[in-house]
XYZ file of C-alpha atoms in Angstrom:
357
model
C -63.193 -24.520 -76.162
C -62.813 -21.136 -74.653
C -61.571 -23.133 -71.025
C -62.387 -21.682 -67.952
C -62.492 -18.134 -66.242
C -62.988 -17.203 -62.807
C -65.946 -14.145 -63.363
C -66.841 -13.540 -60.101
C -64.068 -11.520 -58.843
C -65.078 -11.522 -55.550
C -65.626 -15.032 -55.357
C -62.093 -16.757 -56.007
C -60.502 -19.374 -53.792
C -60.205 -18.408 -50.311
C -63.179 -17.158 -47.407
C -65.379 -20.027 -47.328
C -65.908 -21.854 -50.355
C -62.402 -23.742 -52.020
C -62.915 -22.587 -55.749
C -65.628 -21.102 -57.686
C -64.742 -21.771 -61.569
C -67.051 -20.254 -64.228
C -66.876 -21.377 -67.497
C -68.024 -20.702 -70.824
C -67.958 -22.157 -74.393
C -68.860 -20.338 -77.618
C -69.630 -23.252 -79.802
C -72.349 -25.070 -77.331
C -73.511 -21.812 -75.641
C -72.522 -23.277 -72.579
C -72.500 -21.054 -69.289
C -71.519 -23.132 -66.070
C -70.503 -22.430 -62.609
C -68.476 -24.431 -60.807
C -68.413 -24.232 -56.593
C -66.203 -26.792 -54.519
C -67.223 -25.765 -51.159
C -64.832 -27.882 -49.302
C -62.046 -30.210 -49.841
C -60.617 -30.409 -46.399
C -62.305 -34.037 -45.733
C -61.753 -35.388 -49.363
C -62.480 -34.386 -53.100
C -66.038 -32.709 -53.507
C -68.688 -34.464 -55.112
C -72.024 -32.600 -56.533
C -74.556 -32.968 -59.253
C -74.987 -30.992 -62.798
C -77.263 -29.027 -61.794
C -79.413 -27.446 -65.677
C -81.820 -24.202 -64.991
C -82.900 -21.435 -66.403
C -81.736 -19.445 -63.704
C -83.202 -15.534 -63.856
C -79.373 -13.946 -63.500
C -75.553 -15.168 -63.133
C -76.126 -14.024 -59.605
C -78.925 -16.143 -58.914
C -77.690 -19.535 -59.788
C -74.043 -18.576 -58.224
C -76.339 -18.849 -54.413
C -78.103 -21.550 -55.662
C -74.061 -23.342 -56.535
C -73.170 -22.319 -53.066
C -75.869 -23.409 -51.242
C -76.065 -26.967 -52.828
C -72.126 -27.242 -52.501
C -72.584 -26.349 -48.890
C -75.190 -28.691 -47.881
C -73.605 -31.229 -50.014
C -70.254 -30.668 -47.164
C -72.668 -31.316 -44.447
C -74.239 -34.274 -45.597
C -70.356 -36.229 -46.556
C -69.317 -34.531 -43.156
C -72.582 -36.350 -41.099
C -72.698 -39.598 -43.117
C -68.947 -40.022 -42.306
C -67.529 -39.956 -45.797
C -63.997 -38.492 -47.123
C -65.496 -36.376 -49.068
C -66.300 -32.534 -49.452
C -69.297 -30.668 -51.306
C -69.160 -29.538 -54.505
C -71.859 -28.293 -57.025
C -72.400 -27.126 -61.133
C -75.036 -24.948 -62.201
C -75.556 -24.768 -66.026
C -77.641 -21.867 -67.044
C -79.754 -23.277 -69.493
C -81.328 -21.701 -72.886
C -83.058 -22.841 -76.034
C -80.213 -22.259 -77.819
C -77.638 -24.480 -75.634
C -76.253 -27.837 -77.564
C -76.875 -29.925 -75.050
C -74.709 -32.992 -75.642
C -71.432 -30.408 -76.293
C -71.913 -28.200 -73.322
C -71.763 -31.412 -71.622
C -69.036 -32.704 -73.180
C -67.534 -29.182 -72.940
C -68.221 -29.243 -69.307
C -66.490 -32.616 -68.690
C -63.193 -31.327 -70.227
C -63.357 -28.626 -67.592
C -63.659 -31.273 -64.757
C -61.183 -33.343 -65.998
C -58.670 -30.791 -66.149
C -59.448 -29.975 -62.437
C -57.589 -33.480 -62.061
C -60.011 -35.466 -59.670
C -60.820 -32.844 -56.669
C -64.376 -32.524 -57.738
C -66.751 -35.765 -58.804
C -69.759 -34.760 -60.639
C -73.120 -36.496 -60.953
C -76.844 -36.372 -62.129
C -79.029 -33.703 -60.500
C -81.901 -31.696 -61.518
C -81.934 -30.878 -65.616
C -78.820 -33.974 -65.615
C -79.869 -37.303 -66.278
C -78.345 -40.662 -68.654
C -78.112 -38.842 -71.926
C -76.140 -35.902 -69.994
C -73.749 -38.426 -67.379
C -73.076 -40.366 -70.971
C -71.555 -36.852 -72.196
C -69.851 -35.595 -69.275
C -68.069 -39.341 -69.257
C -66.966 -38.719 -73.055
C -64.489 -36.111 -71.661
C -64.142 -36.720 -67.953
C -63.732 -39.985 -66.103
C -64.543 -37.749 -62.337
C -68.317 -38.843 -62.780
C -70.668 -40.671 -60.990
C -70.069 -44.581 -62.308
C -72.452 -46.196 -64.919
C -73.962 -48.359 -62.455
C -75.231 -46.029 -59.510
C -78.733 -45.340 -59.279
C -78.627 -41.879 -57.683
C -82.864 -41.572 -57.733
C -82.837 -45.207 -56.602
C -79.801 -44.738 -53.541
C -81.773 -41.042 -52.152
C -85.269 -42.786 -52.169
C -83.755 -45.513 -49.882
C -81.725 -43.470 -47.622
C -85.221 -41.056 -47.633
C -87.226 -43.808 -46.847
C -84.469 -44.861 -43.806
C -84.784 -41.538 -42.391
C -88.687 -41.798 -42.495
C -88.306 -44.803 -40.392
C -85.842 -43.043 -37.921
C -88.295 -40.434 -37.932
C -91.624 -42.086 -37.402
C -90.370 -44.102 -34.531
C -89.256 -40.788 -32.681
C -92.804 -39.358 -33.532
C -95.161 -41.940 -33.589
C -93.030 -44.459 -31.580
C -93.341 -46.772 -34.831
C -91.006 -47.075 -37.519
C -93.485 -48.021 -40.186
C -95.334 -46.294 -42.525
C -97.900 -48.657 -42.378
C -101.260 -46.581 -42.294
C -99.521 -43.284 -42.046
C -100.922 -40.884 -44.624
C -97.505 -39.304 -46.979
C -98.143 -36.502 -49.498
C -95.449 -36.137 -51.699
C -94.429 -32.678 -53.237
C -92.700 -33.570 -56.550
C -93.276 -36.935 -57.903
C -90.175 -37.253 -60.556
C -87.681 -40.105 -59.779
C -86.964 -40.008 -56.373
C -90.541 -38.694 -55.644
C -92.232 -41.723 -57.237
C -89.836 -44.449 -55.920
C -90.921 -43.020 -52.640
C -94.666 -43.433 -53.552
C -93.767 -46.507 -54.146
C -92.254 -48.435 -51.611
C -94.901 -46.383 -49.476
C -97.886 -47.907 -51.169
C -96.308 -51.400 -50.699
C -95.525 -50.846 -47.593
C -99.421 -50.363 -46.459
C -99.133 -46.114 -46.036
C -101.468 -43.380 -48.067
C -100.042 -41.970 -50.636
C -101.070 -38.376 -52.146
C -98.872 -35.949 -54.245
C -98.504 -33.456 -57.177
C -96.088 -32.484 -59.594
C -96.328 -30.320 -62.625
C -95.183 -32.569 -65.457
C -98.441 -34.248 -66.870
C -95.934 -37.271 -67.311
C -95.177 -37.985 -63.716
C -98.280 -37.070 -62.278
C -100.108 -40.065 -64.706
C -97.691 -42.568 -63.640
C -98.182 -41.840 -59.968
C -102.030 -42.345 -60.849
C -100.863 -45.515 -62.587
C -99.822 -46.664 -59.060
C -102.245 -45.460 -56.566
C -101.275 -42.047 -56.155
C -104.197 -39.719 -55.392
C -103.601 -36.977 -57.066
C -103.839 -33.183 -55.378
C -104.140 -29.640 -56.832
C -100.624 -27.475 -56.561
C -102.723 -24.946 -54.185
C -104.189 -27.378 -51.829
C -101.467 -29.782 -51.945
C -99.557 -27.720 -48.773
C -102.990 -27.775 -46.860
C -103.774 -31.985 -47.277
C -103.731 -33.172 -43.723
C -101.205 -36.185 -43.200
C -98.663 -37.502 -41.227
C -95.702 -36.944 -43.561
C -95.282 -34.184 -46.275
C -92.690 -34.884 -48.149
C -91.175 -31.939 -49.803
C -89.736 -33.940 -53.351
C -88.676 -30.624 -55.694
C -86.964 -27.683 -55.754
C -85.922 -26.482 -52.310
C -86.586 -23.206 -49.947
C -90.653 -24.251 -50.580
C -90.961 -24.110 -46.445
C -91.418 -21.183 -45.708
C -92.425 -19.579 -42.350
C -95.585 -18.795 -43.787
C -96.597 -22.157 -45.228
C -95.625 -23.949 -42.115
C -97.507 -21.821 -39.848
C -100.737 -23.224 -41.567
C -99.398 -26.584 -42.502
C -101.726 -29.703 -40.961
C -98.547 -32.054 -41.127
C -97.487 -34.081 -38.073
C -93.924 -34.467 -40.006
C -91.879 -33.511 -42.677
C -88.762 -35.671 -44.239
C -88.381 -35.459 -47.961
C -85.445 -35.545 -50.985
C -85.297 -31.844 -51.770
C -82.039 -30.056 -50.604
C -82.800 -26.877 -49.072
C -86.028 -27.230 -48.102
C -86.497 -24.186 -45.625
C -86.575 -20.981 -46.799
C -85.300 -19.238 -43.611
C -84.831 -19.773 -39.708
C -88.401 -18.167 -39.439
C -89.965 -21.925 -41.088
C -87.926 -23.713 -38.469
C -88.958 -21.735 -36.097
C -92.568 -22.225 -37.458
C -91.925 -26.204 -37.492
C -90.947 -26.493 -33.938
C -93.120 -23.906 -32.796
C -96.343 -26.041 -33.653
C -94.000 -29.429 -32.935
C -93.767 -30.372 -36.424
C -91.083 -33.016 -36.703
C -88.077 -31.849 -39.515
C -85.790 -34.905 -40.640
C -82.920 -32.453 -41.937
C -82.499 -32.581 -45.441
C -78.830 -32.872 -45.949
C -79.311 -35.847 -42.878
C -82.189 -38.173 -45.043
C -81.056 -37.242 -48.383
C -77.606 -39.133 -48.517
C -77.999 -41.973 -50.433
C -77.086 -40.714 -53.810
C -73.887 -39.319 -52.348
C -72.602 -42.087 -50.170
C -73.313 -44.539 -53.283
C -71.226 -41.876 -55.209
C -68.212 -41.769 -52.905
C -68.314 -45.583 -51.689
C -68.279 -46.456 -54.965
C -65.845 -44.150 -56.278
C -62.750 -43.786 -53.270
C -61.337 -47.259 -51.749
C -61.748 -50.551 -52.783
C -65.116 -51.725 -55.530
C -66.731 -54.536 -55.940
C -68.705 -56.649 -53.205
C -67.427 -54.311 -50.590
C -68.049 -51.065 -51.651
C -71.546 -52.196 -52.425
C -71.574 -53.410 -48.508
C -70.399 -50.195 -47.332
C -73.290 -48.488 -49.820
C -75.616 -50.301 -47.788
C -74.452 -49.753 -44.341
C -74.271 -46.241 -44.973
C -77.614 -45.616 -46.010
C -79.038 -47.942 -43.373
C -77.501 -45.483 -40.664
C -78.915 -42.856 -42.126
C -82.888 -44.411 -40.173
C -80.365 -44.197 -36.229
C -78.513 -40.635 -37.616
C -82.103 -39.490 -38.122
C -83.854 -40.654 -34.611
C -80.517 -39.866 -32.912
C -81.146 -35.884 -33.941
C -84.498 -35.748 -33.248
C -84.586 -37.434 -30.161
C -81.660 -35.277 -28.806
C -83.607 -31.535 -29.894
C -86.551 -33.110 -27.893
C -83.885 -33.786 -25.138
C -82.602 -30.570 -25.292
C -85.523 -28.055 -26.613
C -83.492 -27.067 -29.410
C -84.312 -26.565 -32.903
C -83.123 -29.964 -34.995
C -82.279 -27.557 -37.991
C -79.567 -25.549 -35.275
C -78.652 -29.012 -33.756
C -77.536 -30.913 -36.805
C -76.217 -28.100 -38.642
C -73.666 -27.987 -35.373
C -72.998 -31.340 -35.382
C -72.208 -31.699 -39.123
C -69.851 -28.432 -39.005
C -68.660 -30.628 -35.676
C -67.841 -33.346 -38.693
C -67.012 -31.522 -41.069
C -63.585 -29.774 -38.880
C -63.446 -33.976 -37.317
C -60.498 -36.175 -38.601
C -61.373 -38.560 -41.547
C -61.517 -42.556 -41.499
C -60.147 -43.452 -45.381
C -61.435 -46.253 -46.848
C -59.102 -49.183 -46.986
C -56.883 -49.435 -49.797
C -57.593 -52.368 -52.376
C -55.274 -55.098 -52.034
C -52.502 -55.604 -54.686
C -52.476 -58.493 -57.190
């Protein structure tokens, strides 16, 4: 293994991100970036992210940005933790199972400051890799699709109250952009729990389960013009843009993606025609406070209590921020990205030791 190099000269620890690692090796054809955004709160934790990013440059941002939102979300759920993120830039030619492997050497050797996990491109056969070389990875037993579609579905409720003065999605109509893991877990606790449920994705696969369940199925170019009270962005991120949301018949949006606005112009848009935003980096949680409960402090029983508690909060954190932009005619987007930088500089409550013996 050729190790790791820092390429990006301008990019080295120091200004705002921690360390930005790249990292190659010949024999897999792996080419990775690593970003720890911030460690000031704890170690960072971040999915694998696999694309077929268009240039080095381009999936660098996309590192940053993730690693950065990942900061926010520890800083505003309250856990010792930073952001961190890994972009792989896939090809046909990559060996998948030894650029993982490959890649987990690399995070071991960083000696525990950054805790890795599944994300887009990164799922069982991948995690089971990474843990050949590295024990800094998400544990066998988290459910990170499972753990983001419950804190999701939390910050509907906060969300729907504030709007609708109703927590439950009872009779509400949800489409759901993206309808892989986290997407269809969403579609279904919805349909069980009495709402409409409409959606699209572009794998044939997911869209015929979703049918399986009830899932009216929409066309990728009408899917942003359904009328509903939710749309629930479930993909990639940056797909609200100012434009889309200037025409968008939603009453609300809350959703799984990271990143979903493209700019300051679509939240502008949003609260311009008093379309309600649950944050992204505020709903989306669940994965990563099941990652760090699980990971820092004591296991067991309690760590699965303080999973829980943490993603329940997630339904108050949610109404809390959108009832105080109402309050204060402020954009929620500005609002909570001040209160988690607010966090993010705040002292840390550890996690209790476990007891000896």
């Amino acid at each position: 293994m050729t190790g790791a190099a820092t390429l990006f000269a301008g990019d080295q620890p120091g200004g705002d991100w921690e360390r930005i690692i790249a990292v190659q090796h010949a024999g897999s054809g792996l080419r990775a970036i690593v970003v720890l955004h911030s460690l000031a709160r704890g170690p960072a934790f971040g999915g694998v992210r696999r694309v077929a990013y268009a240039s080095e440059q381009a999936g660098l941002a996309d590192a940053k940005r993730l690693a950065a939102s990942m900061s926010l979300k520890c800083a505003l759920a309250g856990l010792p933790a930073g952001g961190g993120k890994t972009v792989i830039f896939d090809a046909p030619t990559l060996d998948r199972q030894a650029a993982y492997t490959a890649l987990g050497e690399v995070i071991q050797e960083l000696g525990g400051v950054y805790v890795c996990g599944p994300d887009i491109g990164t799922g069982k056969p991948e995690l089971a890799a990474l843990r050949r070389a590295t024990s800094w990875v998400n544990p066998v037993g988290n459910d990170a699709g499972r753990s983001t579609a419950v804190g999701v579905l939390a910050g509907l409720r906060g969300l729907l109250g504030v709007v609708f003065d109703d927590p439950s999605p009872s009779g509400r109509r949800c489409v759901i952009e993206g309808l892989g893991g986290v997407g269809l877990a969403l579609a279904t606790s919805l349909l069980e729990a009495g709402a409409s449920v409409a959606g699209w994705d572009p794998d044939p696969g997911a869209r015929a389960r979703a049918a399986a369940l009830g899932v009216e199925l929409l066309e990728k170019g009408t899917l942003a013009m359904e009328p509903c009270d939710v749309f629930m962005p479930c993909a990639l991120g940056h797909t609200l843009t100012r434009e889309r949301c200037e025409r968008a018949p939603w009453r609300a949006v809350c959703g799984s993606a990271n990143n979903q606005l493209a700019d300051r112009d679509a939240a502008a848009a949003l609260r311009a025609r008093e379309i309600a935003w649950a944050p992204d980096f505020v709903v989306n949680a669940g994965a990563v406070i099941e990652g760090v409960e699980t990971t820092i402090g004591s296991g067991g029983g309690a760590a699965h209590e303080r999973v829980v508690r943490g993603i329940e909060a997630i339904e108050g954190r949610c109404a809390q921020l959108l009832t105080r932009a109402r309050a204060e005619r402020r954009c929620v987007s500005e609002l909570a990205l001040e209160v988690a930088r607010a966090a993010l500089r705040a002292p840390v409550d550890l996690p209790p030791e476990p007891p000896e013996g």
